[in-house]
Amino acid sequence: MSSDPAKPLVVRTEALDPQAAQWLSERVNLVECPFTDSHRLAQLLPDALGLLVRTYTRVDAALLDHAPRLRVVARAGVGLENIDIPACTARNIRVVSTPDANSSAVAELVFAVLLDAIRPRLFLDQPVTPDRWASLRAELLGRRQLEDLTLGVLGLGRVGSRVARIGAAFGMRVLYHDLRDIPHHDRRGAKFVAFDRLLSQADVLSVHVDGRPDNRLLLGANQFPLLKPDAIFINASRGMVVDHAALARFLRDHPAASAILDVHEPEPITAENPLLGLPNAHLMPHIGAATAKAHANMSWVVRDLWRVLQGEPPEHPAN
């Protein structure tokens, strides 16, 4: 990486695609400092013009107080909950992100886990007897097919609209609920219904809402009892959307139901998580965007970071 003091200093606190890092390092003095190294970070920030983060770096007023020269915070990803945008705006710091970088990857994960949930399978690595062959074919019987299920999409944004489109392609009946008035041509074959109706009619409920404060505990003790007793609940949006204790009660009371969560609060999962140990709760380590292409797409936020440092308007401003 470059260490030319004549170039503007940009501090990177989390992982970045090597090609994007190389591209940026040819233009700036790019210094890597893990967000966990608070002492070194405090030493670097006073001279930094740019800060490049991902999911776990908390950019708040306390951090910004150490960075009087900062001009841009670049989030290599979608959600901005870890960035205090009003605090940045008050200091004339631009915030940029990659709002559509991982949408396809997350939508693919939703259907990967959904198909896994309804189609039991076993990969054979040795010969089996005819009797065992017959018993396996009986045991690995899928009880449901996607084309017989109603897909409920909560939040028809960038990811939710892709999920709706894929569901419709599988022949599913697709319902959605969103706070926005979405034109028919953008609904991807989904039908708008009220929130409670979405919960009660969905065989599969897939959550794709943003991290605005109003969405905290959007799904809790008053909502989970509305789900079907054998519903499949998928959350690949934000951990804070779900009251995990309420979901755990629902799953204990309805053993035919299942929940698949890729996002949690807090992360990483702690021993206090009430979903741990439940046979119908399946927890993943936040891998919705874990494809090489999505990671690369998110990393190219460096282009907008450079635009800001050059005095040009960014393509994806967040403030």
mmCIF file of C-alpha atoms in Angstrom, residues 85-309:
data_model
loop_
_atom_site.group_PDB
_atom_site.id
_atom_site.type_symbol
_atom_site.label_atom_id
_atom_site.label_comp_id
_atom_site.label_asym_id
_atom_site.label_seq_id
_atom_site.Cartn_x
_atom_site.Cartn_y
_atom_site.Cartn_z
ATOM 1 C CA ILE A 85 -25.300 10.306 9.883
ATOM 2 C CA PRO A 86 -26.576 13.451 11.653
ATOM 3 C CA ALA A 87 -23.253 13.738 13.487
ATOM 4 C CA CYS A 88 -21.398 13.410 10.172
ATOM 5 C CA THR A 89 -23.664 15.959 8.494
ATOM 6 C CA ALA A 90 -23.160 18.426 11.334
ATOM 7 C CA ARG A 91 -19.401 18.212 10.683
ATOM 8 C CA ASN A 92 -19.783 18.529 6.885
ATOM 9 C CA ILE A 93 -18.635 14.925 6.413
ATOM 10 C CA ARG A 94 -20.122 13.087 3.453
ATOM 11 C CA VAL A 95 -21.333 9.535 3.970
ATOM 12 C CA VAL A 96 -21.380 7.161 0.992
ATOM 13 C CA SER A 97 -22.353 3.510 0.660
ATOM 14 C CA THR A 98 -23.195 0.768 -1.860
ATOM 15 C CA PRO A 99 -26.977 0.401 -1.565
ATOM 16 C CA ASP A 100 -27.492 -2.319 -4.186
ATOM 17 C CA ALA A 101 -24.202 -4.197 -3.935
ATOM 18 C CA ASN A 102 -25.412 -7.342 -2.196
ATOM 19 C CA SER A 103 -29.114 -7.502 -3.099
ATOM 20 C CA SER A 104 -28.816 -10.510 -5.390
ATOM 21 C CA ALA A 105 -26.578 -12.371 -2.947
ATOM 22 C CA VAL A 106 -29.058 -11.937 -0.088
ATOM 23 C CA ALA A 107 -32.006 -12.970 -2.255
ATOM 24 C CA GLU A 108 -30.119 -16.093 -3.334
ATOM 25 C CA LEU A 109 -29.442 -16.994 0.287
ATOM 26 C CA VAL A 110 -33.140 -16.673 1.132
ATOM 27 C CA PHE A 111 -34.041 -19.295 -1.447
ATOM 28 C CA ALA A 112 -31.067 -21.481 -0.645
ATOM 29 C CA VAL A 113 -32.235 -21.833 2.957
ATOM 30 C CA LEU A 114 -35.907 -22.025 1.967
ATOM 31 C CA LEU A 115 -35.328 -24.900 -0.423
ATOM 32 C CA ASP A 116 -33.194 -26.566 2.212
ATOM 33 C CA ALA A 117 -36.073 -26.200 4.685
ATOM 34 C CA ILE A 118 -38.686 -27.878 2.501
ATOM 35 C CA ARG A 119 -36.588 -30.474 0.681
ATOM 36 C CA PRO A 120 -34.732 -32.918 2.946
ATOM 37 C CA ARG A 121 -31.740 -34.468 1.244
ATOM 38 C CA LEU A 122 -28.810 -36.775 1.793
ATOM 39 C CA PHE A 123 -25.660 -37.115 -0.291
ATOM 40 C CA LEU A 124 -24.495 -40.700 -0.546
ATOM 41 C CA ASP A 125 -20.815 -41.508 -0.277
ATOM 42 C CA GLN A 126 -21.036 -45.305 -0.238
ATOM 43 C CA PRO A 127 -23.151 -48.107 -1.729
ATOM 44 C CA VAL A 128 -26.462 -48.921 -0.034
ATOM 45 C CA THR A 129 -28.609 -52.018 -0.021
ATOM 46 C CA PRO A 130 -31.872 -52.112 -1.974
ATOM 47 C CA ASP A 131 -33.856 -51.977 1.284
ATOM 48 C CA ARG A 132 -31.901 -48.961 2.509
ATOM 49 C CA TRP A 133 -32.337 -47.305 -0.886
ATOM 50 C CA ALA A 134 -36.088 -47.693 -0.625
ATOM 51 C CA SER A 135 -36.202 -46.442 2.960
ATOM 52 C CA LEU A 136 -34.114 -43.391 2.112
ATOM 53 C CA ARG A 137 -36.444 -42.451 -0.715
ATOM 54 C CA ALA A 138 -39.361 -42.658 1.705
ATOM 55 C CA GLU A 139 -37.602 -40.725 4.470
ATOM 56 C CA LEU A 140 -36.442 -37.917 2.215
ATOM 57 C CA LEU A 141 -39.932 -36.965 1.125
ATOM 58 C CA GLY A 142 -40.595 -33.259 0.794
ATOM 59 C CA ARG A 143 -43.964 -32.485 2.309
ATOM 60 C CA ARG A 144 -44.382 -29.192 0.478
ATOM 61 C CA GLN A 145 -43.444 -27.581 -2.836
ATOM 62 C CA LEU A 146 -42.843 -23.901 -3.374
ATOM 63 C CA GLU A 147 -45.598 -23.619 -5.960
ATOM 64 C CA ASP A 148 -48.111 -24.622 -3.286
ATOM 65 C CA LEU A 149 -46.961 -21.996 -0.785
ATOM 66 C CA THR A 150 -47.724 -18.335 -0.205
ATOM 67 C CA LEU A 151 -44.650 -16.151 0.119
ATOM 68 C CA GLY A 152 -44.998 -13.069 2.268
ATOM 69 C CA VAL A 153 -42.390 -10.371 1.694
ATOM 70 C CA LEU A 154 -42.135 -7.743 4.403
ATOM 71 C CA GLY A 155 -40.414 -4.821 2.735
ATOM 72 C CA LEU A 156 -40.386 -4.666 -1.073
ATOM 73 C CA GLY A 157 -37.127 -2.798 -1.502
ATOM 74 C CA ARG A 158 -34.009 -3.802 -3.384
ATOM 75 C CA VAL A 159 -33.749 -7.249 -1.792
ATOM 76 C CA GLY A 160 -37.447 -7.821 -1.170
ATOM 77 C CA SER A 161 -38.365 -7.127 -4.786
ATOM 78 C CA ARG A 162 -35.818 -9.709 -5.929
ATOM 79 C CA VAL A 163 -37.207 -12.241 -3.454
ATOM 80 C CA ALA A 164 -40.720 -11.545 -4.755
ATOM 81 C CA ARG A 165 -39.622 -12.005 -8.368
ATOM 82 C CA ILE A 166 -37.885 -15.306 -7.616
ATOM 83 C CA GLY A 167 -40.862 -16.543 -5.638
ATOM 84 C CA ALA A 168 -43.205 -15.733 -8.506
ATOM 85 C CA ALA A 169 -40.877 -17.582 -10.897
ATOM 86 C CA PHE A 170 -41.229 -20.662 -8.684
ATOM 87 C CA GLY A 171 -44.997 -20.360 -9.006
ATOM 88 C CA MET A 172 -45.561 -19.127 -5.464
ATOM 89 C CA ARG A 173 -48.399 -16.809 -4.563
ATOM 90 C CA VAL A 174 -46.568 -13.660 -3.481
ATOM 91 C CA LEU A 175 -47.910 -11.081 -1.047
ATOM 92 C CA TYR A 176 -46.084 -8.065 0.297
ATOM 93 C CA HIS A 177 -46.395 -5.240 2.760
ATOM 94 C CA ASP A 178 -44.441 -2.007 2.614
ATOM 95 C CA LEU A 179 -44.876 1.500 3.978
ATOM 96 C CA ARG A 180 -44.271 2.939 0.512
ATOM 97 C CA ASP A 181 -46.825 3.148 -2.260
ATOM 98 C CA ILE A 182 -45.113 0.984 -4.868
ATOM 99 C CA PRO A 183 -46.260 1.252 -8.514
ATOM 100 C CA HIS A 184 -47.705 -1.955 -9.942
ATOM 101 C CA HIS A 185 -44.898 -2.358 -12.477
ATOM 102 C CA ASP A 186 -42.365 -2.440 -9.627
ATOM 103 C CA ARG A 187 -44.173 -5.041 -7.509
ATOM 104 C CA ARG A 188 -42.593 -8.064 -9.248
ATOM 105 C CA GLY A 189 -45.900 -9.895 -9.371
ATOM 106 C CA ALA A 190 -46.589 -9.415 -5.649
ATOM 107 C CA LYS A 191 -49.931 -8.295 -4.237
ATOM 108 C CA PHE A 192 -50.116 -5.659 -1.511
ATOM 109 C CA VAL A 193 -51.874 -6.664 1.711
ATOM 110 C CA ALA A 194 -52.154 -5.197 5.201
ATOM 111 C CA PHE A 195 -49.447 -6.094 7.721
ATOM 112 C CA ASP A 196 -51.608 -8.454 9.809
ATOM 113 C CA ARG A 197 -52.933 -10.204 6.714
ATOM 114 C CA LEU A 198 -49.417 -10.731 5.433
ATOM 115 C CA LEU A 199 -48.492 -12.441 8.703
ATOM 116 C CA SER A 200 -51.562 -14.652 8.818
ATOM 117 C CA GLN A 201 -51.538 -15.764 5.162
ATOM 118 C CA ALA A 202 -47.843 -16.364 4.560
ATOM 119 C CA ASP A 203 -46.545 -19.919 4.563
ATOM 120 C CA VAL A 204 -43.114 -18.332 4.237
ATOM 121 C CA LEU A 205 -42.457 -14.891 5.703
ATOM 122 C CA SER A 206 -39.249 -13.250 4.488
ATOM 123 C CA VAL A 207 -38.243 -9.990 6.167
ATOM 124 C CA HIS A 208 -36.449 -7.256 4.204
ATOM 125 C CA VAL A 209 -36.938 -3.986 6.064
ATOM 126 C CA ASP A 210 -34.343 -1.333 6.787
ATOM 127 C CA GLY A 211 -32.771 -0.339 10.063
ATOM 128 C CA ARG A 212 -34.797 2.790 10.826
ATOM 129 C CA PRO A 213 -35.589 3.160 14.551
ATOM 130 C CA ASP A 214 -39.313 2.573 13.956
ATOM 131 C CA ASN A 215 -38.525 -0.965 12.818
ATOM 132 C CA ARG A 216 -36.985 -1.998 16.132
ATOM 133 C CA LEU A 217 -38.910 -5.025 17.473
ATOM 134 C CA LEU A 218 -41.325 -4.745 14.565
ATOM 135 C CA LEU A 219 -42.023 -8.455 15.003
ATOM 136 C CA GLY A 220 -42.752 -9.421 18.575
ATOM 137 C CA ALA A 221 -45.295 -10.830 20.990
ATOM 138 C CA ASN A 222 -48.276 -9.352 19.122
ATOM 139 C CA GLN A 223 -47.115 -10.441 15.688
ATOM 140 C CA PHE A 224 -45.700 -13.959 15.918
ATOM 141 C CA PRO A 225 -48.982 -15.513 17.161
ATOM 142 C CA LEU A 226 -50.546 -14.382 13.870
ATOM 143 C CA LEU A 227 -48.262 -16.669 11.865
ATOM 144 C CA LYS A 228 -49.425 -20.059 10.682
ATOM 145 C CA PRO A 229 -48.452 -22.886 13.055
ATOM 146 C CA ASP A 230 -46.166 -24.360 10.388
ATOM 147 C CA ALA A 231 -44.833 -21.077 8.989
ATOM 148 C CA ILE A 232 -41.243 -20.686 7.839
ATOM 149 C CA PHE A 233 -39.859 -17.381 9.113
ATOM 150 C CA ILE A 234 -36.732 -15.929 7.467
ATOM 151 C CA ASN A 235 -34.923 -12.794 8.549
ATOM 152 C CA ALA A 236 -32.063 -11.592 6.372
ATOM 153 C CA SER A 237 -32.534 -7.888 7.078
ATOM 154 C CA ARG A 238 -31.679 -6.559 10.548
ATOM 155 C CA GLY A 239 -31.433 -8.364 13.870
ATOM 156 C CA MET A 240 -33.101 -5.504 15.719
ATOM 157 C CA VAL A 241 -36.344 -6.088 13.807
ATOM 158 C CA VAL A 242 -37.126 -9.248 15.798
ATOM 159 C CA ASP A 243 -37.991 -9.753 19.450
ATOM 160 C CA HIS A 244 -36.025 -12.952 19.818
ATOM 161 C CA ALA A 245 -37.708 -13.933 23.084
ATOM 162 C CA ALA A 246 -41.133 -13.676 21.446
ATOM 163 C CA LEU A 247 -39.932 -15.686 18.467
ATOM 164 C CA ALA A 248 -38.533 -18.352 20.799
ATOM 165 C CA ARG A 249 -41.904 -18.657 22.546
ATOM 166 C CA PHE A 250 -43.655 -19.032 19.198
ATOM 167 C CA LEU A 251 -41.249 -21.741 18.079
ATOM 168 C CA ARG A 252 -41.599 -23.678 21.342
ATOM 169 C CA ASP A 253 -45.395 -23.510 21.086
ATOM 170 C CA HIS A 254 -45.399 -24.469 17.385
ATOM 171 C CA PRO A 255 -42.847 -27.225 16.717
ATOM 172 C CA ALA A 256 -43.940 -27.487 13.064
ATOM 173 C CA ALA A 257 -42.855 -23.900 12.472
ATOM 174 C CA SER A 258 -39.261 -22.919 11.821
ATOM 175 C CA ALA A 259 -37.155 -19.785 11.855
ATOM 176 C CA ILE A 260 -34.023 -19.112 9.832
ATOM 177 C CA LEU A 261 -32.079 -16.027 10.865
ATOM 178 C CA ASP A 262 -28.969 -14.636 9.236
ATOM 179 C CA VAL A 263 -28.906 -11.440 11.293
ATOM 180 C CA HIS A 264 -28.967 -11.005 15.049
ATOM 181 C CA GLU A 265 -28.747 -8.501 17.849
ATOM 182 C CA PRO A 266 -26.146 -8.482 19.186
ATOM 183 C CA GLU A 267 -23.591 -9.923 16.826
ATOM 184 C CA PRO A 268 -21.845 -12.227 17.358
ATOM 185 C CA ILE A 269 -24.494 -14.348 19.055
ATOM 186 C CA THR A 270 -24.143 -14.582 22.827
ATOM 187 C CA ALA A 271 -25.094 -17.314 25.258
ATOM 188 C CA GLU A 272 -28.159 -15.274 26.250
ATOM 189 C CA ASN A 273 -29.801 -15.659 22.836
ATOM 190 C CA PRO A 274 -33.120 -17.439 23.588
ATOM 191 C CA LEU A 275 -33.143 -19.159 20.195
ATOM 192 C CA LEU A 276 -30.060 -21.226 20.914
ATOM 193 C CA GLY A 277 -30.849 -24.891 21.365
ATOM 194 C CA LEU A 278 -34.307 -24.769 19.786
ATOM 195 C CA PRO A 279 -34.530 -27.526 17.150
ATOM 196 C CA ASN A 280 -36.648 -25.373 14.839
ATOM 197 C CA ALA A 281 -34.440 -22.275 15.069
ATOM 198 C CA HIS A 282 -31.573 -22.114 12.592
ATOM 199 C CA LEU A 283 -29.016 -19.348 13.078
ATOM 200 C CA MET A 284 -26.402 -18.297 10.530
ATOM 201 C CA PRO A 285 -23.371 -16.030 11.037
ATOM 202 C CA HIS A 286 -24.551 -13.081 8.900
ATOM 203 C CA ILE A 287 -23.521 -14.474 5.520
ATOM 204 C CA GLY A 288 -26.203 -12.953 3.286
ATOM 205 C CA ALA A 289 -23.627 -10.896 1.419
ATOM 206 C CA ALA A 290 -20.939 -13.573 1.589
ATOM 207 C CA THR A 291 -20.238 -14.027 -2.101
ATOM 208 C CA ALA A 292 -17.090 -12.915 -3.866
ATOM 209 C CA LYS A 293 -19.074 -10.706 -6.231
ATOM 210 C CA ALA A 294 -21.065 -9.017 -3.462
ATOM 211 C CA HIS A 295 -17.904 -8.365 -1.467
ATOM 212 C CA ALA A 296 -16.268 -6.862 -4.535
ATOM 213 C CA ASN A 297 -19.355 -4.758 -5.302
ATOM 214 C CA MET A 298 -19.393 -3.366 -1.780
ATOM 215 C CA SER A 299 -15.670 -2.651 -1.828
ATOM 216 C CA TRP A 300 -15.995 -0.401 -4.853
ATOM 217 C CA VAL A 301 -17.447 2.253 -2.577
ATOM 218 C CA VAL A 302 -13.849 3.452 -2.896
ATOM 219 C CA ARG A 303 -14.847 5.180 -6.132
ATOM 220 C CA ASP A 304 -17.331 7.391 -4.298
ATOM 221 C CA LEU A 305 -14.815 7.998 -1.524
ATOM 222 C CA TRP A 306 -12.344 9.239 -4.123
ATOM 223 C CA ARG A 307 -14.981 11.381 -5.843
ATOM 224 C CA VAL A 308 -15.633 13.205 -2.572
ATOM 225 C CA LEU A 309 -11.936 13.756 -1.951
#
